[in-house]
Tab-separated table of C-alpha atoms and ligand atoms in Angstrom:
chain	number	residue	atom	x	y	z
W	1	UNK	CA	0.000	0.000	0.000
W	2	UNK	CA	2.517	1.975	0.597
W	3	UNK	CA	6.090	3.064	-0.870
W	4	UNK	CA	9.114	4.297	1.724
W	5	UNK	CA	9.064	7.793	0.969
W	6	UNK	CA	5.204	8.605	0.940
W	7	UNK	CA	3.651	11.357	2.569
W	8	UNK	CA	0.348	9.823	3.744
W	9	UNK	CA	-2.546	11.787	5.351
W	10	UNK	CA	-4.323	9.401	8.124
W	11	UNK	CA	-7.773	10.573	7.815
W	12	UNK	CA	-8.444	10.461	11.413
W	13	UNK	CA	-12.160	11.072	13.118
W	14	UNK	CA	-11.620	10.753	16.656
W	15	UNK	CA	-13.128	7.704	15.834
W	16	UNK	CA	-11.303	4.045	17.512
W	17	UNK	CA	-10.714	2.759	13.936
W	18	UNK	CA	-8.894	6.090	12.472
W	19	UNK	CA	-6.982	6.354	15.863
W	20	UNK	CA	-5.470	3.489	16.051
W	21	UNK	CA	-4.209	2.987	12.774
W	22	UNK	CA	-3.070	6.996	13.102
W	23	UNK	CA	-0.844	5.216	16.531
W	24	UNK	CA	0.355	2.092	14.356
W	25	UNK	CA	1.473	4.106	11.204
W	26	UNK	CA	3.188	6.554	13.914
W	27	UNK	CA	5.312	3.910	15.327
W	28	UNK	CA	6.290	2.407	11.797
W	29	UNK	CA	6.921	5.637	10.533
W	30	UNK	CA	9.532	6.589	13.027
W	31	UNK	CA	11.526	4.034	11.383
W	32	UNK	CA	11.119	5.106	7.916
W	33	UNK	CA	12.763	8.212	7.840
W	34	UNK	CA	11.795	9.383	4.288
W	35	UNK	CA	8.183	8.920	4.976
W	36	UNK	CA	5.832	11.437	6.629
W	37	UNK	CA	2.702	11.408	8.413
W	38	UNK	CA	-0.150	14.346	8.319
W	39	UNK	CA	-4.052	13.715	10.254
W	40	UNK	CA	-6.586	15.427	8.091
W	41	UNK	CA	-9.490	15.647	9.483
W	42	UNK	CA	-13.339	16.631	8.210
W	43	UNK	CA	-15.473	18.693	10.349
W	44	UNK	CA	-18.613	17.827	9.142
W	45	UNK	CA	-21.152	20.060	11.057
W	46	UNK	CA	-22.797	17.964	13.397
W	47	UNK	CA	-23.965	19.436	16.364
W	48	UNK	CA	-22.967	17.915	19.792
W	49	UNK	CA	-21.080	14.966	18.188
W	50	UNK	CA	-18.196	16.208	15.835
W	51	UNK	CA	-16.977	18.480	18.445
W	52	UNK	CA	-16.248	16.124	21.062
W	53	UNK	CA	-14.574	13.724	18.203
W	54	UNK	CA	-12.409	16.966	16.840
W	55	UNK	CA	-11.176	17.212	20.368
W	56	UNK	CA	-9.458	13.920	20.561
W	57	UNK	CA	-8.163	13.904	17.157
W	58	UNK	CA	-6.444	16.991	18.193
W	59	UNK	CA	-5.224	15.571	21.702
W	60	UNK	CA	-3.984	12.451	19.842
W	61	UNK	CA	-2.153	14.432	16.974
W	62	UNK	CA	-0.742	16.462	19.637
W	63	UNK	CA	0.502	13.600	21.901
W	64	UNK	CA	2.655	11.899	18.749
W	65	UNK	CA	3.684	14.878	17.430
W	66	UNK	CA	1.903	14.717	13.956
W	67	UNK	CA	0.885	17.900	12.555
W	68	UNK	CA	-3.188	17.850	11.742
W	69	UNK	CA	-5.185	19.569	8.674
W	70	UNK	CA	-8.703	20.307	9.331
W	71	UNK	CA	-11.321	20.704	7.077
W	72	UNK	CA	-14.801	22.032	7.980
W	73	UNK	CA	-17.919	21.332	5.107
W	74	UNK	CA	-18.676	24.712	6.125
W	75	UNK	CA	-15.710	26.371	4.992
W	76	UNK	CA	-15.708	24.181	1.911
W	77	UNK	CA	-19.143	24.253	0.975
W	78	UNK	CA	-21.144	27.102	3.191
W	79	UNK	CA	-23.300	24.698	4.722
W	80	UNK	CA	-23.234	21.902	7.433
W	81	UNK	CA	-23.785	18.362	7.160
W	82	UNK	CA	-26.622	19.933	9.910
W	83	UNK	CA	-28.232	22.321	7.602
W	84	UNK	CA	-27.800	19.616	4.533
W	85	UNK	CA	-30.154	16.866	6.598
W	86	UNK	CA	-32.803	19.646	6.927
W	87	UNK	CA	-32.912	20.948	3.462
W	88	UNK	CA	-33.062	17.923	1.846
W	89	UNK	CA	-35.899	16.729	4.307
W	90	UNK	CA	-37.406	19.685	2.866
W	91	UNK	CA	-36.922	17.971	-1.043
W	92	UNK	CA	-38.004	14.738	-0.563
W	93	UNK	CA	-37.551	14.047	-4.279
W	94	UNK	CA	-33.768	12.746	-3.997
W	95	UNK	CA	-34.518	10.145	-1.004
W	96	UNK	CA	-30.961	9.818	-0.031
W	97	UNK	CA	-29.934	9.028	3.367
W	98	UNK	CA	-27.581	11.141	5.830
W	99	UNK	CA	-24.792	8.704	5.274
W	100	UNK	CA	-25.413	9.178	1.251
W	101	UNK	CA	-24.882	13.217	1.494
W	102	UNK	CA	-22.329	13.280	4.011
W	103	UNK	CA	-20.527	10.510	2.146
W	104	UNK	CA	-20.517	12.302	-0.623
W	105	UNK	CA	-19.039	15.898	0.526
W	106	UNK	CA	-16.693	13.828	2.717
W	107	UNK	CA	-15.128	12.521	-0.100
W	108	UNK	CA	-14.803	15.320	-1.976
W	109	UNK	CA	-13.145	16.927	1.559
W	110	UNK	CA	-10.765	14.491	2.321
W	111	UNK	CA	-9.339	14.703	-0.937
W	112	UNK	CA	-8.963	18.596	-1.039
W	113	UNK	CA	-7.544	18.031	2.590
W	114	UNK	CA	-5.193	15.633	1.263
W	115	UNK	CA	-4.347	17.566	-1.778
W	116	UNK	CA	-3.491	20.671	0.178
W	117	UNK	CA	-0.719	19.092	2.347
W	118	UNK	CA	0.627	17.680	-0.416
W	119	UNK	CA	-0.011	13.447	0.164
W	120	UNK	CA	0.690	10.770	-1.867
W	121	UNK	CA	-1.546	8.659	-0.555
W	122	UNK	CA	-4.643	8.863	2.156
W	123	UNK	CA	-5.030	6.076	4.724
W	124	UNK	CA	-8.075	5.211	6.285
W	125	UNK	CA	-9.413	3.448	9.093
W	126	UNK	CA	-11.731	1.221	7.210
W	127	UNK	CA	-11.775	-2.682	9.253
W	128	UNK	CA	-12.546	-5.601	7.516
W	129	UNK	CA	-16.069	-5.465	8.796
W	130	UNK	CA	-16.429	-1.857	7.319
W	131	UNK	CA	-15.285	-3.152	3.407
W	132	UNK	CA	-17.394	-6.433	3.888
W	133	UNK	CA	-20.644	-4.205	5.180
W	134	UNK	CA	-20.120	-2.308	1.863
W	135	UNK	CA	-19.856	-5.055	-0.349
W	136	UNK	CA	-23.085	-6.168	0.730
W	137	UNK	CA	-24.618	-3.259	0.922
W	138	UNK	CA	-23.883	-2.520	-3.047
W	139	UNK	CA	-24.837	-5.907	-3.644
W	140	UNK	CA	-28.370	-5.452	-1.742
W	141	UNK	CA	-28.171	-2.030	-4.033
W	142	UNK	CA	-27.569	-3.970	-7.435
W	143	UNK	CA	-24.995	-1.658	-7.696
W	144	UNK	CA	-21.956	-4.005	-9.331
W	145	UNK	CA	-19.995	-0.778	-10.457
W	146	UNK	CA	-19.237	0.364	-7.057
W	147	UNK	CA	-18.652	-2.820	-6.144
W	148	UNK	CA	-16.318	-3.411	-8.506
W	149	UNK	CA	-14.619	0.016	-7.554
W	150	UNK	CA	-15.022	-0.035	-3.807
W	151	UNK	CA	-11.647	-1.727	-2.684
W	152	UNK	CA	-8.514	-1.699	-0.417
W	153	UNK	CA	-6.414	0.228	-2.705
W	154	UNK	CA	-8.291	2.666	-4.844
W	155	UNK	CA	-6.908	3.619	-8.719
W	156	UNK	CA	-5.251	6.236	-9.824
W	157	UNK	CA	-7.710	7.944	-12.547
W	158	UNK	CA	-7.053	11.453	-12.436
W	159	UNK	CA	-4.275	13.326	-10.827
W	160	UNK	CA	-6.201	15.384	-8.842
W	161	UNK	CA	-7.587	12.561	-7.052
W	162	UNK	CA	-5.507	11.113	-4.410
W	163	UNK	CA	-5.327	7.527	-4.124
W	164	UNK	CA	-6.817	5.909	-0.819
W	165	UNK	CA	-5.600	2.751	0.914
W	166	UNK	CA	-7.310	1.175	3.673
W	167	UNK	CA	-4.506	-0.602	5.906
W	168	UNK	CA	-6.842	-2.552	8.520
W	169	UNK	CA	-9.034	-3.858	5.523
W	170	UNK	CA	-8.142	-7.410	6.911
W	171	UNK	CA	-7.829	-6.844	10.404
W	172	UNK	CA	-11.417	-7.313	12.321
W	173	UNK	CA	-13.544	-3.670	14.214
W	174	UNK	CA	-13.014	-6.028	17.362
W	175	UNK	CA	-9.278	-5.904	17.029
W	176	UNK	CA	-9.050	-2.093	16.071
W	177	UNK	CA	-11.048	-1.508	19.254
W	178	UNK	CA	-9.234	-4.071	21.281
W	179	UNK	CA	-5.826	-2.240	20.390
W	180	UNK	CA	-7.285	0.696	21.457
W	181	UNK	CA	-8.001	-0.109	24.602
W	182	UNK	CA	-4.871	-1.804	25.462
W	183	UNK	CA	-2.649	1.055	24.411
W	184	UNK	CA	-5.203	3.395	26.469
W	185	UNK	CA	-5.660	5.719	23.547
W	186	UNK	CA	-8.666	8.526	24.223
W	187	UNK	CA	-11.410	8.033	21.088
W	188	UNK	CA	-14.653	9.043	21.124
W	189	UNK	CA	-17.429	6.073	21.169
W	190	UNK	CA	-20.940	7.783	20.949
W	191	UNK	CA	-22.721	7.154	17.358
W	192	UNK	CA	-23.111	9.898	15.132
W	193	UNK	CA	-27.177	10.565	15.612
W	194	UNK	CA	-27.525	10.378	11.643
W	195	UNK	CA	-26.008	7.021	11.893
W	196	UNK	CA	-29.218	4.804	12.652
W	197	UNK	CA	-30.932	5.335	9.802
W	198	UNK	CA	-28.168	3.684	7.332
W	199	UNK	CA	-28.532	0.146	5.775
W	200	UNK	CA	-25.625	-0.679	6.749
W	201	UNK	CA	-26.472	-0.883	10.380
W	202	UNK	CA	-28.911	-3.989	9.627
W	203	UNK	CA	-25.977	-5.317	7.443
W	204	UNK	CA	-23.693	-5.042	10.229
W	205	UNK	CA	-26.156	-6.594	13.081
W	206	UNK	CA	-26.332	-9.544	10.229
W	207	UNK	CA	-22.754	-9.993	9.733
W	208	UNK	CA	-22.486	-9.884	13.246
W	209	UNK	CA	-24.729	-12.536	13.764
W	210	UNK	CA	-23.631	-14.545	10.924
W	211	UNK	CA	-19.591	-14.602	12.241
W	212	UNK	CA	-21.167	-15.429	15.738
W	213	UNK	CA	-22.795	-18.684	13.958
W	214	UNK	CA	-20.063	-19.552	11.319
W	215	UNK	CA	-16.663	-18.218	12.291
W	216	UNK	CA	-14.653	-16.559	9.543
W	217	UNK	CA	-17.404	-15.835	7.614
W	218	UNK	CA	-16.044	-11.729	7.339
W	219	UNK	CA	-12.795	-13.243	6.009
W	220	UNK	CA	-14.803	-15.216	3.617
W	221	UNK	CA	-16.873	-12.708	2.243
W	222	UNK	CA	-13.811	-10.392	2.164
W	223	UNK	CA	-11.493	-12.766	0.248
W	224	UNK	CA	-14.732	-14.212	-2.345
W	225	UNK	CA	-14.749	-10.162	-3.032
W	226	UNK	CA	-10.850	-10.157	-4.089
W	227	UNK	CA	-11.243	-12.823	-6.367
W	228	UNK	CA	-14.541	-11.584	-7.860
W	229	UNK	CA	-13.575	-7.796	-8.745
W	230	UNK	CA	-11.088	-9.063	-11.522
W	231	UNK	CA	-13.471	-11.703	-12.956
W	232	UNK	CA	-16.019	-8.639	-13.299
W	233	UNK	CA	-13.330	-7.134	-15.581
W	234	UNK	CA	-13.869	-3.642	-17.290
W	235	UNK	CA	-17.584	-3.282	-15.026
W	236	UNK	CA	-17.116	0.115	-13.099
W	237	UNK	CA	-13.842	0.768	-14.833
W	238	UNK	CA	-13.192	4.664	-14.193
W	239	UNK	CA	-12.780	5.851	-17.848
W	240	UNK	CA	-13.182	9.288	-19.129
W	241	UNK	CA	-12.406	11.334	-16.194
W	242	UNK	CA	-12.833	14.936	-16.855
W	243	UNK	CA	-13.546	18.177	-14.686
W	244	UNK	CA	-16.697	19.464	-13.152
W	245	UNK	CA	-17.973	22.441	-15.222
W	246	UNK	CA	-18.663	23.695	-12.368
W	247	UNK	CA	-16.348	23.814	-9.388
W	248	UNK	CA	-13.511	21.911	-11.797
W	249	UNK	CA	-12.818	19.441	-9.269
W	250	UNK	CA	-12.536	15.660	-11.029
W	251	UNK	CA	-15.802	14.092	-12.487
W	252	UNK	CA	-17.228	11.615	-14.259
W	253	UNK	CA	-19.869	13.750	-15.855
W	254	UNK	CA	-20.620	17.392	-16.555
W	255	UNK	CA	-20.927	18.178	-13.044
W	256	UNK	CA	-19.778	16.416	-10.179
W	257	UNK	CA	-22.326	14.708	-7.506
W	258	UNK	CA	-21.283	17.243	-4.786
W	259	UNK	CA	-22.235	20.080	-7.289
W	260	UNK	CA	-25.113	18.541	-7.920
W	261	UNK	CA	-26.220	17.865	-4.815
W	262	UNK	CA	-25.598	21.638	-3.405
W	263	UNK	CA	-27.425	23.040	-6.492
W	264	UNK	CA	-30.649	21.158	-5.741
W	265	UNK	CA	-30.521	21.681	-1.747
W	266	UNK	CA	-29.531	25.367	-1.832
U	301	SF4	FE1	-21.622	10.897	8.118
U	301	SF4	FE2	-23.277	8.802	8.329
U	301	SF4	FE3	-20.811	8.654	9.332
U	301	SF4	FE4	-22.648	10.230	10.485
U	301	SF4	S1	-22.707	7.982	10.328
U	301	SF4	S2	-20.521	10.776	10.056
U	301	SF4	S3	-23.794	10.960	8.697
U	301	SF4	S4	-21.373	8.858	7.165
């Protein structure tokens, strides 16, 4: 995932997932001496939850001495993720979830973030139980593009997009969480309040219940996934890359989605 002299930006939450793998790339990292570390970090705009998350990320930057780049989706957008769930509750007509807006503009954020210190590469905190929830939730979707697209180490198709690893993609949420608890590392562990009404909540308490039955069955769906993408061949392939005629950020149509999306809710 990674070559010796990257700069990678460890998009860190304040989250147990992006914390710990923000304390494990710290420790390798002081033995690579031509590689460097930078958090970024995406204020979304959710009242009495970000804040408290913003806070630790901070305190942990600060503790291993890595410097942090936040990005607000006011700043980058004018508007909250806040004031985004009420208008579109407003315009019913779209019918996407919080997680489906937020996702969106998130994306779009990290990669400005990630652009502006200069990265190679952004690392996320993504577990194995995160990418197999999201295979199955573009399954359940019928959506075999971003299936196809969705993986551990993400493409380079335009050079204004930085490409994303996900280091813990193998490594079990119960692990993640166990290591942070054994190396005593401050995270923040109440739910985002947008967060029950995603899919991939039921997904999850079915996985769950599924690797409680039949061990390994996250490691199974996870490695069925690896061998499938290639066999799907040029499905989802990101062709044709151009820029938004809008904001001129990469798309893969006239305008990009977050465009889009802010035209029809402001
Ligand atoms: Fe955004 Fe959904 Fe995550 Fe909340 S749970 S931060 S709305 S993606």
């Amino acid at each position: 995932m990674f070559n010796f002299n990257d700069k990678i930006a460890v998009a860190v939450s304040g989250g147990k997932d992006s914390l710990s793998l923000l304390h494990i790339l710290a420790k390798m990292e002081r033995q690579r001496p031509k590689a460097s570390l930078v958090a970024v970090t995406v204020d979304e705009g959710i009242k009495g939850y970000r804040d408290e998350a913003l806070k630790l990320a901070t305190e942990n930057c600060e503790e291993l001495k890595i410097p942090q780049y936040v990005v607000s989706f006011k700043e980058l957008y004018g508007i909250t993720l806040d004031e985004v769930i009420a208008q579109s509750r407003l315009k019913p007509k779209w019918e996407l979830t919080s997680c489906a807006y937020c996702g969106v503009l998130r994306r779009r954020a990290l990669n400005v973030a990630a652009r502006a210190v200069g990265a190679d590469k952004i690392a996320t905190g993504h577990t194995l139980d995160d990418e197999v929830q999201t295979a199955l939730m573009n399954i359940f979707r019928g959506d075999i593009s971003r299936l196809v697209k969705e993986k551990p180490v993400t493409e380079k198709v335009h050079q204004r997009l930085v490409q994303k690893v996900k280091p813990f993609c193998e490594i079990p949420e119960k692990e993640s969480a166990l290591y942070a608890y054994v190396k005593k590392i401050s995270f923040q562990d109440t739910p985002c309040p947008y967060a029950s009404e995603a899919l991939r909540n039921d997904i999850r308490s079915m996985l769950n219940q599924m690797e409680n039955r039949h061990a390994g069955t996250k490691f199974t769906v996870a490695k069925a996934m690896e061998r499938i993408r290639p066999a799907l061949g040029g499905i989802g392939k990101r062709e044709g890359f151009r820029e938004c005629g809008e904001c001129g950020e990469p798309a893969s149509a006239e305008f990009c989605k977050v465009c889009e999306m802010l035209r029809y809710l402001t």
